[in-house]
PDB file of N, CA, C and O in Angstrom:
ATOM      1  N   UNK A   1      18.003  25.000  -9.575  1.00  0.00           N
ATOM      2  CA  UNK A   1      17.368  24.613 -10.376  1.00  0.00           C
ATOM      3  C   UNK A   1      18.092  24.948 -11.783  1.00  0.00           C
ATOM      4  O   UNK A   1      18.854  23.915 -12.716  1.00  0.00           O
ATOM      5  N   UNK A   2      18.049  25.604 -12.085  1.00  0.00           N
ATOM      6  CA  UNK A   2      18.318  26.934 -13.272  1.00  0.00           C
ATOM      7  C   UNK A   2      19.418  26.170 -13.997  1.00  0.00           C
ATOM      8  O   UNK A   2      19.950  25.319 -14.940  1.00  0.00           O
ATOM      9  N   UNK A   3      20.806  26.559 -12.614  1.00  0.00           N
ATOM     10  CA  UNK A   3      21.813  26.713 -12.984  1.00  0.00           C
ATOM     11  C   UNK A   3      22.705  25.208 -13.068  1.00  0.00           C
ATOM     12  O   UNK A   3      23.072  24.910 -13.451  1.00  0.00           O
ATOM     13  N   UNK A   4      21.635  24.501 -11.732  1.00  0.00           N
ATOM     14  CA  UNK A   4      21.998  22.684 -11.784  1.00  0.00           C
ATOM     15  C   UNK A   4      21.302  22.557 -13.232  1.00  0.00           C
ATOM     16  O   UNK A   4      22.242  21.544 -13.884  1.00  0.00           O
ATOM     17  N   UNK A   5      20.887  22.833 -13.922  1.00  0.00           N
ATOM     18  CA  UNK A   5      20.244  21.963 -15.357  1.00  0.00           C
ATOM     19  C   UNK A   5      21.004  22.395 -16.298  1.00  0.00           C
ATOM     20  O   UNK A   5      21.410  21.530 -17.347  1.00  0.00           O
ATOM     21  N   UNK A   6      21.248  23.583 -16.347  1.00  0.00           N
ATOM     22  CA  UNK A   6      22.789  24.242 -17.030  1.00  0.00           C
ATOM     23  C   UNK A   6      23.161  23.595 -17.178  1.00  0.00           C
ATOM     24  O   UNK A   6      24.345  23.199 -18.184  1.00  0.00           O
ATOM     25  N   UNK A   7      24.539  23.249 -15.973  1.00  0.00           N
ATOM     26  CA  UNK A   7      26.008  22.156 -16.006  1.00  0.00           C
ATOM     27  C   UNK A   7      25.308  20.923 -16.097  1.00  0.00           C
ATOM     28  O   UNK A   7      26.036  20.025 -16.968  1.00  0.00           O
ATOM     29  N   UNK A   8      24.090  20.281 -16.119  1.00  0.00           N
ATOM     30  CA  UNK A   8      24.344  18.975 -16.093  1.00  0.00           C
ATOM     31  C   UNK A   8      24.057  18.613 -17.604  1.00  0.00           C
ATOM     32  O   UNK A   8      24.491  17.709 -18.894  1.00  0.00           O
ATOM     33  N   UNK A   9      23.489  19.903 -18.351  1.00  0.00           N
ATOM     34  CA  UNK A   9      23.076  19.376 -19.857  1.00  0.00           C
ATOM     35  C   UNK A   9      24.754  19.908 -20.559  1.00  0.00           C
ATOM     36  O   UNK A   9      24.879  19.345 -21.662  1.00  0.00           O
ATOM     37  N   UNK A  10      25.563  20.696 -20.259  1.00  0.00           N
ATOM     38  CA  UNK A  10      26.707  20.587 -20.347  1.00  0.00           C
ATOM     39  C   UNK A  10      27.629  18.866 -20.496  1.00  0.00           C
ATOM     40  O   UNK A  10      28.396  18.805 -20.954  1.00  0.00           O
ATOM     41  N   UNK A  11      27.018  18.649 -19.266  1.00  0.00           N
ATOM     42  CA  UNK A  11      27.272  17.352 -19.210  1.00  0.00           C
ATOM     43  C   UNK A  11      26.584  16.442 -19.911  1.00  0.00           C
ATOM     44  O   UNK A  11      27.275  14.963 -20.230  1.00  0.00           O
ATOM     45  N   UNK A  12      25.888  16.464 -20.860  1.00  0.00           N
ATOM     46  CA  UNK A  12      25.142  15.845 -21.598  1.00  0.00           C
ATOM     47  C   UNK A  12      23.703  14.954 -20.933  1.00  0.00           C
ATOM     48  O   UNK A  12      23.234  13.941 -20.886  1.00  0.00           O
ATOM     49  N   UNK A  13      23.538  16.229 -19.487  1.00  0.00           N
ATOM     50  CA  UNK A  13      22.806  15.001 -19.170  1.00  0.00           C
ATOM     51  C   UNK A  13      21.529  15.937 -18.661  1.00  0.00           C
ATOM     52  O   UNK A  13      21.390  16.889 -19.444  1.00  0.00           O
ATOM     53  N   UNK A  14      20.377  15.928 -17.700  1.00  0.00           N
ATOM     54  CA  UNK A  14      18.919  16.693 -17.436  1.00  0.00           C
ATOM     55  C   UNK A  14      18.493  16.322 -16.097  1.00  0.00           C
ATOM     56  O   UNK A  14      19.159  15.396 -16.046  1.00  0.00           O
ATOM     57  N   UNK A  15      18.109  17.533 -15.249  1.00  0.00           N
ATOM     58  CA  UNK A  15      17.018  17.233 -14.741  1.00  0.00           C
ATOM     59  C   UNK A  15      15.778  16.576 -14.691  1.00  0.00           C
ATOM     60  O   UNK A  15      15.323  17.112 -15.334  1.00  0.00           O
ATOM     61  N   UNK A  16      15.304  15.627 -14.037  1.00  0.00           N
ATOM     62  CA  UNK A  16      13.998  15.604 -14.656  1.00  0.00           C
ATOM     63  C   UNK A  16      13.293  15.800 -13.238  1.00  0.00           C
ATOM     64  O   UNK A  16      13.276  15.373 -11.810  1.00  0.00           O
ATOM     65  N   UNK A  17      11.814  16.580 -12.739  1.00  0.00           N
ATOM     66  CA  UNK A  17      11.036  16.760 -12.017  1.00  0.00           C
ATOM     67  C   UNK A  17      10.274  15.915 -12.235  1.00  0.00           C
ATOM     68  O   UNK A  17       9.549  16.057 -13.684  1.00  0.00           O
ATOM     69  N   UNK A  18       9.064  15.380 -11.175  1.00  0.00           N
ATOM     70  CA  UNK A  18       8.150  14.642 -11.126  1.00  0.00           C
ATOM     71  C   UNK A  18       7.389  15.042 -10.385  1.00  0.00           C
ATOM     72  O   UNK A  18       7.765  15.326  -9.485  1.00  0.00           O
ATOM     73  N   UNK A  19       5.818  14.720 -10.467  1.00  0.00           N
ATOM     74  CA  UNK A  19       5.288  15.414  -9.114  1.00  0.00           C
ATOM     75  C   UNK A  19       4.131  14.330  -8.852  1.00  0.00           C
ATOM     76  O   UNK A  19       3.983  13.439 -10.042  1.00  0.00           O
ATOM     77  N   UNK A  20       3.995  13.637  -8.123  1.00  0.00           N
ATOM     78  CA  UNK A  20       3.100  12.189  -8.226  1.00  0.00           C
ATOM     79  C   UNK A  20       3.318  11.637  -6.624  1.00  0.00           C
ATOM     80  O   UNK A  20       4.513  12.040  -5.653  1.00  0.00           O
ATOM     81  N   UNK A  21       2.692  10.404  -6.651  1.00  0.00           N
ATOM     82  CA  UNK A  21       3.045   9.213  -5.739  1.00  0.00           C
ATOM     83  C   UNK A  21       4.725   8.848  -6.222  1.00  0.00           C
ATOM     84  O   UNK A  21       5.103   8.283  -7.066  1.00  0.00           O
ATOM     85  N   UNK A  22       5.439   9.231  -4.883  1.00  0.00           N
ATOM     86  CA  UNK A  22       7.204   9.004  -5.051  1.00  0.00           C
ATOM     87  C   UNK A  22       7.555   7.510  -5.088  1.00  0.00           C
ATOM     88  O   UNK A  22       7.663   7.067  -6.257  1.00  0.00           O
ATOM     89  N   UNK A  23       6.065   6.337  -4.526  1.00  0.00           N
ATOM     90  CA  UNK A  23       7.074   4.934  -4.899  1.00  0.00           C
ATOM     91  C   UNK A  23       6.456   4.835  -6.670  1.00  0.00           C
ATOM     92  O   UNK A  23       7.584   3.968  -7.586  1.00  0.00           O
ATOM     93  N   UNK A  24       4.960   5.528  -7.267  1.00  0.00           N
ATOM     94  CA  UNK A  24       5.125   5.364  -8.807  1.00  0.00           C
ATOM     95  C   UNK A  24       5.921   6.121  -9.586  1.00  0.00           C
ATOM     96  O   UNK A  24       6.609   5.132 -10.400  1.00  0.00           O
ATOM     97  N   UNK A  25       6.456   6.987  -8.959  1.00  0.00           N
ATOM     98  CA  UNK A  25       7.745   8.186 -10.188  1.00  0.00           C
ATOM     99  C   UNK A  25       8.481   7.364  -9.947  1.00  0.00           C
ATOM    100  O   UNK A  25       9.555   7.616 -11.729  1.00  0.00           O
ATOM    101  N   UNK A  26       9.372   6.727  -8.791  1.00  0.00           N
ATOM    102  CA  UNK A  26      10.508   6.680  -9.469  1.00  0.00           C
ATOM    103  C   UNK A  26      10.400   4.937 -10.266  1.00  0.00           C
ATOM    104  O   UNK A  26      11.497   5.132 -10.841  1.00  0.00           O
ATOM    105  N   UNK A  27       9.397   4.465  -9.981  1.00  0.00           N
ATOM    106  CA  UNK A  27       9.310   2.962 -10.872  1.00  0.00           C
ATOM    107  C   UNK A  27       9.906   3.704 -12.130  1.00  0.00           C
ATOM    108  O   UNK A  27       9.819   2.724 -13.031  1.00  0.00           O
ATOM    109  N   UNK A  28       7.961   4.507 -12.659  1.00  0.00           N
ATOM    110  CA  UNK A  28       8.267   4.494 -13.423  1.00  0.00           C
ATOM    111  C   UNK A  28      10.029   5.347 -14.480  1.00  0.00           C
ATOM    112  O   UNK A  28      10.650   5.175 -15.554  1.00  0.00           O
ATOM    113  N   UNK A  29      10.153   6.106 -13.453  1.00  0.00           N
ATOM    114  CA  UNK A  29      11.297   6.378 -14.030  1.00  0.00           C
ATOM    115  C   UNK A  29      12.885   5.252 -14.098  1.00  0.00           C
ATOM    116  O   UNK A  29      13.657   5.374 -15.654  1.00  0.00           O
ATOM    117  N   UNK A  30      13.099   4.048 -13.194  1.00  0.00           N
ATOM    118  CA  UNK A  30      13.127   3.577 -13.384  1.00  0.00           C
ATOM    119  C   UNK A  30      13.095   2.516 -14.416  1.00  0.00           C
ATOM    120  O   UNK A  30      14.051   2.423 -15.321  1.00  0.00           O
ATOM    121  N   UNK A  31      11.412   2.381 -15.250  1.00  0.00           N
ATOM    122  CA  UNK A  31      11.399   1.323 -15.979  1.00  0.00           C
ATOM    123  C   UNK A  31      12.157   2.631 -17.464  1.00  0.00           C
ATOM    124  O   UNK A  31      12.541   2.257 -18.307  1.00  0.00           O
ATOM    125  N   UNK A  32      11.882   3.644 -17.049  1.00  0.00           N
ATOM    126  CA  UNK A  32      12.332   4.332 -18.831  1.00  0.00           C
ATOM    127  C   UNK A  32      13.871   4.598 -18.901  1.00  0.00           C
ATOM    128  O   UNK A  32      14.405   5.071 -19.932  1.00  0.00           O
ATOM    129  N   UNK A  33      14.561   4.651 -18.030  1.00  0.00           N
ATOM    130  CA  UNK A  33      15.761   5.008 -18.138  1.00  0.00           C
ATOM    131  C   UNK A  33      16.673   3.707 -18.110  1.00  0.00           C
ATOM    132  O   UNK A  33      18.208   3.169 -17.553  1.00  0.00           O
ATOM    133  N   UNK A  34      15.743   2.248 -17.298  1.00  0.00           N
ATOM    134  CA  UNK A  34      16.615   0.882 -17.108  1.00  0.00           C
ATOM    135  C   UNK A  34      17.837   1.208 -16.351  1.00  0.00           C
ATOM    136  O   UNK A  34      19.192   0.573 -16.231  1.00  0.00           O
ATOM    137  N   UNK A  35      16.915   2.073 -15.393  1.00  0.00           N
ATOM    138  CA  UNK A  35      18.259   2.363 -14.045  1.00  0.00           C
ATOM    139  C   UNK A  35      18.722   0.387 -13.335  1.00  0.00           C
ATOM    140  O   UNK A  35      17.750  -0.126 -13.093  1.00  0.00           O
ATOM    141  N   UNK A  36      19.938   0.949 -12.779  1.00  0.00           N
ATOM    142  CA  UNK A  36      19.995  -0.622 -12.650  1.00  0.00           C
ATOM    143  C   UNK A  36      20.334  -0.264 -10.779  1.00  0.00           C
ATOM    144  O   UNK A  36      20.144  -0.885 -10.439  1.00  0.00           O
ATOM    145  N   UNK A  37      20.266   0.926 -10.260  1.00  0.00           N
ATOM    146  CA  UNK A  37      19.652   1.201  -8.889  1.00  0.00           C
ATOM    147  C   UNK A  37      18.913   2.478  -8.648  1.00  0.00           C
ATOM    148  O   UNK A  37      18.982   3.445  -9.615  1.00  0.00           O
ATOM    149  N   UNK A  38      18.472   2.363  -7.475  1.00  0.00           N
ATOM    150  CA  UNK A  38      17.624   3.942  -7.046  1.00  0.00           C
ATOM    151  C   UNK A  38      18.208   4.426  -5.422  1.00  0.00           C
ATOM    152  O   UNK A  38      18.277   3.511  -5.030  1.00  0.00           O
ATOM    153  N   UNK A  39      18.765   5.126  -5.528  1.00  0.00           N
ATOM    154  CA  UNK A  39      20.313   5.724  -4.631  1.00  0.00           C
ATOM    155  C   UNK A  39      19.100   6.919  -3.485  1.00  0.00           C
ATOM    156  O   UNK A  39      18.866   7.793  -4.021  1.00  0.00           O
ATOM    157  N   UNK A  40      18.888   6.279  -2.146  1.00  0.00           N
ATOM    158  CA  UNK A  40      18.346   7.127  -1.589  1.00  0.00           C
ATOM    159  C   UNK A  40      18.743   7.379  -0.368  1.00  0.00           C
ATOM    160  O   UNK A  40      19.514   6.162   0.175  1.00  0.00           O
ATOM    161  N   UNK A  41      18.611   7.762   0.783  1.00  0.00           N
ATOM    162  CA  UNK A  41      18.967   8.238   2.207  1.00  0.00           C
ATOM    163  C   UNK A  41      17.948   7.325   3.156  1.00  0.00           C
ATOM    164  O   UNK A  41      17.138   7.426   2.816  1.00  0.00           O
ATOM    165  N   UNK A  42      18.839   6.409   3.820  1.00  0.00           N
ATOM    166  CA  UNK A  42      17.862   5.894   4.484  1.00  0.00           C
ATOM    167  C   UNK A  42      17.224   6.569   5.525  1.00  0.00           C
ATOM    168  O   UNK A  42      18.009   7.364   6.388  1.00  0.00           O
ATOM    169  N   UNK A  43      16.305   6.219   5.794  1.00  0.00           N
ATOM    170  CA  UNK A  43      15.424   6.953   6.878  1.00  0.00           C
ATOM    171  C   UNK A  43      14.973   5.777   8.179  1.00  0.00           C
ATOM    172  O   UNK A  43      14.661   4.645   7.830  1.00  0.00           O
ATOM    173  N   UNK A  44      14.929   6.207   9.269  1.00  0.00           N
ATOM    174  CA  UNK A  44      14.598   5.196  10.210  1.00  0.00           C
ATOM    175  C   UNK A  44      12.789   5.300  11.036  1.00  0.00           C
ATOM    176  O   UNK A  44      12.229   4.447  11.368  1.00  0.00           O
ATOM    177  N   UNK A  45      12.163   6.232  10.063  1.00  0.00           N
ATOM    178  CA  UNK A  45      10.500   6.498  10.587  1.00  0.00           C
ATOM    179  C   UNK A  45      10.096   5.156  10.223  1.00  0.00           C
ATOM    180  O   UNK A  45      10.327   5.018   9.518  1.00  0.00           O
ATOM    181  N   UNK A  46       8.858   4.721  10.887  1.00  0.00           N
ATOM    182  CA  UNK A  46       8.234   3.603  10.288  1.00  0.00           C
ATOM    183  C   UNK A  46       7.535   3.843   8.408  1.00  0.00           C
ATOM    184  O   UNK A  46       7.798   3.045   8.403  1.00  0.00           O
ATOM    185  N   UNK A  47       7.044   5.215   8.610  1.00  0.00           N
ATOM    186  CA  UNK A  47       6.473   5.752   7.390  1.00  0.00           C
ATOM    187  C   UNK A  47       7.775   5.783   5.772  1.00  0.00           C
ATOM    188  O   UNK A  47       7.240   5.029   4.956  1.00  0.00           O
ATOM    189  N   UNK A  48       8.747   6.017   6.346  1.00  0.00           N
ATOM    190  CA  UNK A  48       9.881   5.975   5.706  1.00  0.00           C
ATOM    191  C   UNK A  48       9.923   4.557   5.259  1.00  0.00           C
ATOM    192  O   UNK A  48      10.463   3.905   4.260  1.00  0.00           O
ATOM    193  N   UNK A  49      10.084   3.829   5.933  1.00  0.00           N
ATOM    194  CA  UNK A  49      10.761   2.352   5.559  1.00  0.00           C
ATOM    195  C   UNK A  49       9.715   1.658   5.202  1.00  0.00           C
ATOM    196  O   UNK A  49      10.035   0.764   4.136  1.00  0.00           O
ATOM    197  N   UNK A  50       8.405   1.576   5.261  1.00  0.00           N
ATOM    198  CA  UNK A  50       7.957   1.304   4.502  1.00  0.00           C
ATOM    199  C   UNK A  50       7.735   1.540   3.164  1.00  0.00           C
ATOM    200  O   UNK A  50       7.702   0.979   2.070  1.00  0.00           O
ATOM    201  N   UNK A  51       7.407   3.150   2.574  1.00  0.00           N
ATOM    202  CA  UNK A  51       7.891   3.491   1.020  1.00  0.00           C
ATOM    203  C   UNK A  51       9.137   2.991   0.685  1.00  0.00           C
ATOM    204  O   UNK A  51       9.046   2.643  -0.541  1.00  0.00           O
ATOM    205  N   UNK A  52      10.029   2.852   1.840  1.00  0.00           N
ATOM    206  CA  UNK A  52      11.088   2.128   1.314  1.00  0.00           C
ATOM    207  C   UNK A  52      11.096   0.617   0.283  1.00  0.00           C
ATOM    208  O   UNK A  52      11.445  -0.368  -0.703  1.00  0.00           O
ATOM    209  N   UNK A  53      10.311  -0.222   1.374  1.00  0.00           N
ATOM    210  CA  UNK A  53      10.147  -1.185   0.765  1.00  0.00           C
ATOM    211  C   UNK A  53       8.847  -1.682   0.125  1.00  0.00           C
ATOM    212  O   UNK A  53       9.485  -2.443  -0.896  1.00  0.00           O
ATOM    213  N   UNK A  54       8.072  -0.949  -0.120  1.00  0.00           N
ATOM    214  CA  UNK A  54       7.065  -1.199  -1.318  1.00  0.00           C
ATOM    215  C   UNK A  54       8.115  -0.185  -2.846  1.00  0.00           C
ATOM    216  O   UNK A  54       8.015  -1.119  -3.394  1.00  0.00           O
ATOM    217  N   UNK A  55       8.362   0.793  -2.232  1.00  0.00           N
ATOM    218  CA  UNK A  55      10.125   1.289  -3.669  1.00  0.00           C
ATOM    219  C   UNK A  55      10.671  -0.200  -4.188  1.00  0.00           C
ATOM    220  O   UNK A  55      10.626  -0.609  -5.604  1.00  0.00           O
ATOM    221  N   UNK A  56      11.322  -1.352  -3.469  1.00  0.00           N
ATOM    222  CA  UNK A  56      11.714  -2.204  -3.377  1.00  0.00           C
ATOM    223  C   UNK A  56      10.999  -3.343  -4.215  1.00  0.00           C
ATOM    224  O   UNK A  56      11.543  -3.524  -4.987  1.00  0.00           O
ATOM    225  N   UNK A  57       9.759  -3.421  -3.817  1.00  0.00           N
ATOM    226  CA  UNK A  57       8.918  -4.309  -4.582  1.00  0.00           C
ATOM    227  C   UNK A  57       8.725  -3.914  -5.644  1.00  0.00           C
ATOM    228  O   UNK A  57       8.265  -4.966  -6.635  1.00  0.00           O
ATOM    229  N   UNK A  58       8.266  -2.663  -5.850  1.00  0.00           N
ATOM    230  CA  UNK A  58       8.192  -2.471  -7.112  1.00  0.00           C
ATOM    231  C   UNK A  58       8.836  -2.108  -8.065  1.00  0.00           C
ATOM    232  O   UNK A  58       8.142  -2.127  -9.492  1.00  0.00           O
ATOM    233  N   UNK A  59       9.982  -2.143  -8.025  1.00  0.00           N
ATOM    234  CA  UNK A  59      10.829  -2.301  -8.742  1.00  0.00           C
ATOM    235  C   UNK A  59      11.097  -3.117  -9.739  1.00  0.00           C
ATOM    236  O   UNK A  59      11.055  -3.586  -9.959  1.00  0.00           O
ATOM    237  N   UNK A  60      11.534  -2.558 -11.265  1.00  0.00           N
ATOM    238  CA  UNK A  60      11.169  -3.942 -12.346  1.00  0.00           C
ATOM    239  C   UNK A  60      12.762  -4.414 -11.524  1.00  0.00           C
ATOM    240  O   UNK A  60      13.920  -4.021 -11.198  1.00  0.00           O
ATOM    241  N   UNK A  61      13.100  -5.817 -12.058  1.00  0.00           N
ATOM    242  CA  UNK A  61      13.836  -6.747 -12.286  1.00  0.00           C
ATOM    243  C   UNK A  61      15.154  -5.961 -13.156  1.00  0.00           C
ATOM    244  O   UNK A  61      15.120  -5.657 -13.955  1.00  0.00           O
ATOM    245  N   UNK A  62      15.766  -6.538 -11.755  1.00  0.00           N
ATOM    246  CA  UNK A  62      17.385  -6.189 -12.269  1.00  0.00           C
ATOM    247  C   UNK A  62      18.048  -4.418 -11.376  1.00  0.00           C
ATOM    248  O   UNK A  62      19.018  -3.940 -11.462  1.00  0.00           O
ATOM    249  N   UNK A  63      16.566  -3.890 -11.153  1.00  0.00           N
ATOM    250  CA  UNK A  63      16.964  -2.434 -10.115  1.00  0.00           C
ATOM    251  C   UNK A  63      16.522  -3.108  -9.215  1.00  0.00           C
ATOM    252  O   UNK A  63      16.023  -3.120  -8.569  1.00  0.00           O
ATOM    253  N   UNK A  64      17.868  -2.226  -7.955  1.00  0.00           N
ATOM    254  CA  UNK A  64      17.140  -1.999  -6.496  1.00  0.00           C
ATOM    255  C   UNK A  64      17.962  -0.658  -5.947  1.00  0.00           C
ATOM    256  O   UNK A  64      17.421  -0.016  -6.686  1.00  0.00           O
ATOM    257  N   UNK A  65      17.078  -0.586  -4.727  1.00  0.00           N
ATOM    258  CA  UNK A  65      17.340   0.110  -3.634  1.00  0.00           C
ATOM    259  C   UNK A  65      18.510   0.270  -3.039  1.00  0.00           C
ATOM    260  O   UNK A  65      18.798  -0.408  -3.044  1.00  0.00           O
ATOM    261  N   UNK A  66      19.159   1.266  -3.165  1.00  0.00           N
ATOM    262  CA  UNK A  66      20.592   1.911  -2.099  1.00  0.00           C
ATOM    263  C   UNK A  66      20.418   2.872  -1.653  1.00  0.00           C
ATOM    264  O   UNK A  66      20.114   3.992  -1.906  1.00  0.00           O
ATOM    265  N   UNK A  67      19.943   1.737  -0.054  1.00  0.00           N
ATOM    266  CA  UNK A  67      20.069   2.819   0.871  1.00  0.00           C
ATOM    267  C   UNK A  67      21.440   3.454   1.662  1.00  0.00           C
ATOM    268  O   UNK A  67      22.040   2.383   2.101  1.00  0.00           O
ATOM    269  N   UNK A  68      21.526   4.882   1.455  1.00  0.00           N
ATOM    270  CA  UNK A  68      23.068   5.243   2.536  1.00  0.00           C
ATOM    271  C   UNK A  68      22.603   6.255   3.163  1.00  0.00           C
ATOM    272  O   UNK A  68      21.728   6.966   3.907  1.00  0.00           O
ATOM    273  N   UNK A  69      23.294   5.848   4.427  1.00  0.00           N
ATOM    274  CA  UNK A  69      23.207   7.204   5.343  1.00  0.00           C
ATOM    275  C   UNK A  69      23.433   8.481   5.331  1.00  0.00           C
ATOM    276  O   UNK A  69      24.315   8.657   4.325  1.00  0.00           O
ATOM    277  N   UNK A  70      23.019   9.439   5.736  1.00  0.00           N
ATOM    278  CA  UNK A  70      23.752  10.482   6.002  1.00  0.00           C
ATOM    279  C   UNK A  70      22.698  11.895   6.637  1.00  0.00           C
ATOM    280  O   UNK A  70      22.848  12.939   6.340  1.00  0.00           O
ATOM    281  N   UNK A  71      21.435  11.416   7.153  1.00  0.00           N
ATOM    282  CA  UNK A  71      20.655  12.249   7.907  1.00  0.00           C
ATOM    283  C   UNK A  71      21.494  12.448   9.458  1.00  0.00           C
ATOM    284  O   UNK A  71      21.460  13.397  10.085  1.00  0.00           O
ATOM    285  N   UNK A  72      21.621  11.452   9.190  1.00  0.00           N
ATOM    286  CA  UNK A  72      22.575  11.305  11.052  1.00  0.00           C
ATOM    287  C   UNK A  72      23.781  10.984  11.277  1.00  0.00           C
ATOM    288  O   UNK A  72      24.132  10.385  10.320  1.00  0.00           O
ATOM    289  N   UNK A  73      24.544  11.446  12.363  1.00  0.00           N
ATOM    290  CA  UNK A  73      26.037  11.123  12.649  1.00  0.00           C
ATOM    291  C   UNK A  73      25.409   9.775  12.563  1.00  0.00           C
ATOM    292  O   UNK A  73      27.147   9.711  12.401  1.00  0.00           O
ATOM    293  N   UNK A  74      25.292   9.519  13.294  1.00  0.00           N
ATOM    294  CA  UNK A  74      25.035   7.550  13.523  1.00  0.00           C
ATOM    295  C   UNK A  74      23.610   7.042  13.440  1.00  0.00           C
ATOM    296  O   UNK A  74      22.580   7.807  13.726  1.00  0.00           O
ATOM    297  N   UNK A  75      23.959   5.670  13.153  1.00  0.00           N
ATOM    298  CA  UNK A  75      22.699   5.203  13.454  1.00  0.00           C
ATOM    299  C   UNK A  75      21.983   5.249  14.834  1.00  0.00           C
ATOM    300  O   UNK A  75      22.588   4.981  14.896  1.00  0.00           O
ATOM    301  N   UNK A  76      20.168   5.592  14.191  1.00  0.00           N
ATOM    302  CA  UNK A  76      19.873   5.826  15.807  1.00  0.00           C
ATOM    303  C   UNK A  76      19.922   4.097  16.765  1.00  0.00           C
ATOM    304  O   UNK A  76      20.104   4.223  17.498  1.00  0.00           O
ATOM    305  N   UNK A  77      20.207   2.815  15.872  1.00  0.00           N
ATOM    306  CA  UNK A  77      20.326   1.758  16.598  1.00  0.00           C
ATOM    307  C   UNK A  77      21.681   1.789  17.581  1.00  0.00           C
ATOM    308  O   UNK A  77      21.643   0.830  17.804  1.00  0.00           O
ATOM    309  N   UNK A  78      22.442   2.039  16.700  1.00  0.00           N
ATOM    310  CA  UNK A  78      24.023   2.354  17.489  1.00  0.00           C
ATOM    311  C   UNK A  78      24.456   2.875  18.146  1.00  0.00           C
ATOM    312  O   UNK A  78      25.360   3.281  19.039  1.00  0.00           O
ATOM    313  N   UNK A  79      23.449   3.699  18.803  1.00  0.00           N
ATOM    314  CA  UNK A  79      23.648   4.892  19.716  1.00  0.00           C
ATOM    315  C   UNK A  79      23.439   4.053  21.164  1.00  0.00           C
ATOM    316  O   UNK A  79      22.275   3.725  21.316  1.00  0.00           O
ATOM    317  N   UNK A  80      24.366   4.631  21.427  1.00  0.00           N
ATOM    318  CA  UNK A  80      24.027   3.386  23.648  1.00  0.00           C
ATOM    319  C   UNK A  80      24.735   4.412  24.762  1.00  0.00           C
ATOM    320  O   UNK A  80      25.359   5.262  24.147  1.00  0.00           O
ATOM    321  N   UNK A  81      24.009   3.756  25.872  1.00  0.00           N
ATOM    322  CA  UNK A  81      24.895   4.951  26.948  1.00  0.00           C
ATOM    323  C   UNK A  81      26.583   3.951  27.342  1.00  0.00           C
ATOM    324  O   UNK A  81      26.811   3.121  27.057  1.00  0.00           O
ATOM    325  N   UNK A  82      27.109   4.495  28.500  1.00  0.00           N
ATOM    326  CA  UNK A  82      27.379   4.193  28.702  1.00  0.00           C
ATOM    327  C   UNK A  82      27.867   2.317  29.640  1.00  0.00           C
ATOM    328  O   UNK A  82      28.939   2.232  29.418  1.00  0.00           O
ATOM    329  N   UNK A  83      26.685   2.298  29.296  1.00  0.00           N
ATOM    330  CA  UNK A  83      26.863   0.826  30.076  1.00  0.00           C
ATOM    331  C   UNK A  83      26.158  -0.073  28.455  1.00  0.00           C
ATOM    332  O   UNK A  83      26.185  -1.412  29.260  1.00  0.00           O
ATOM    333  N   UNK A  84      26.630   0.656  27.761  1.00  0.00           N
ATOM    334  CA  UNK A  84      26.277  -0.434  26.674  1.00  0.00           C
ATOM    335  C   UNK A  84      25.379  -0.953  26.186  1.00  0.00           C
ATOM    336  O   UNK A  84      24.418  -1.479  25.069  1.00  0.00           O
ATOM    337  N   UNK A  85      23.971  -0.474  26.515  1.00  0.00           N
ATOM    338  CA  UNK A  85      22.337  -0.318  26.446  1.00  0.00           C
ATOM    339  C   UNK A  85      21.777   1.289  25.531  1.00  0.00           C
ATOM    340  O   UNK A  85      21.929   2.132  25.797  1.00  0.00           O
TER     341      UNK A  85
END
């Protein structure tokens, strides 16, 4: 993190580390930075999906959640057998 922080500082940016409730902290950061979007990996577990929904509801107007595939080779609901099921 020190090395990444130094690289970002050279580019005029910085690392922000927070501890606490994820939705609350991300909402605070979005407000403080006037972010247009929060980018995160898409999850399929029910508790993650619920947290993603809470985050989308809590973000300030004009800020959206952008979910990206990344933890899986393909989305679990896209995996089918040879019969197509």
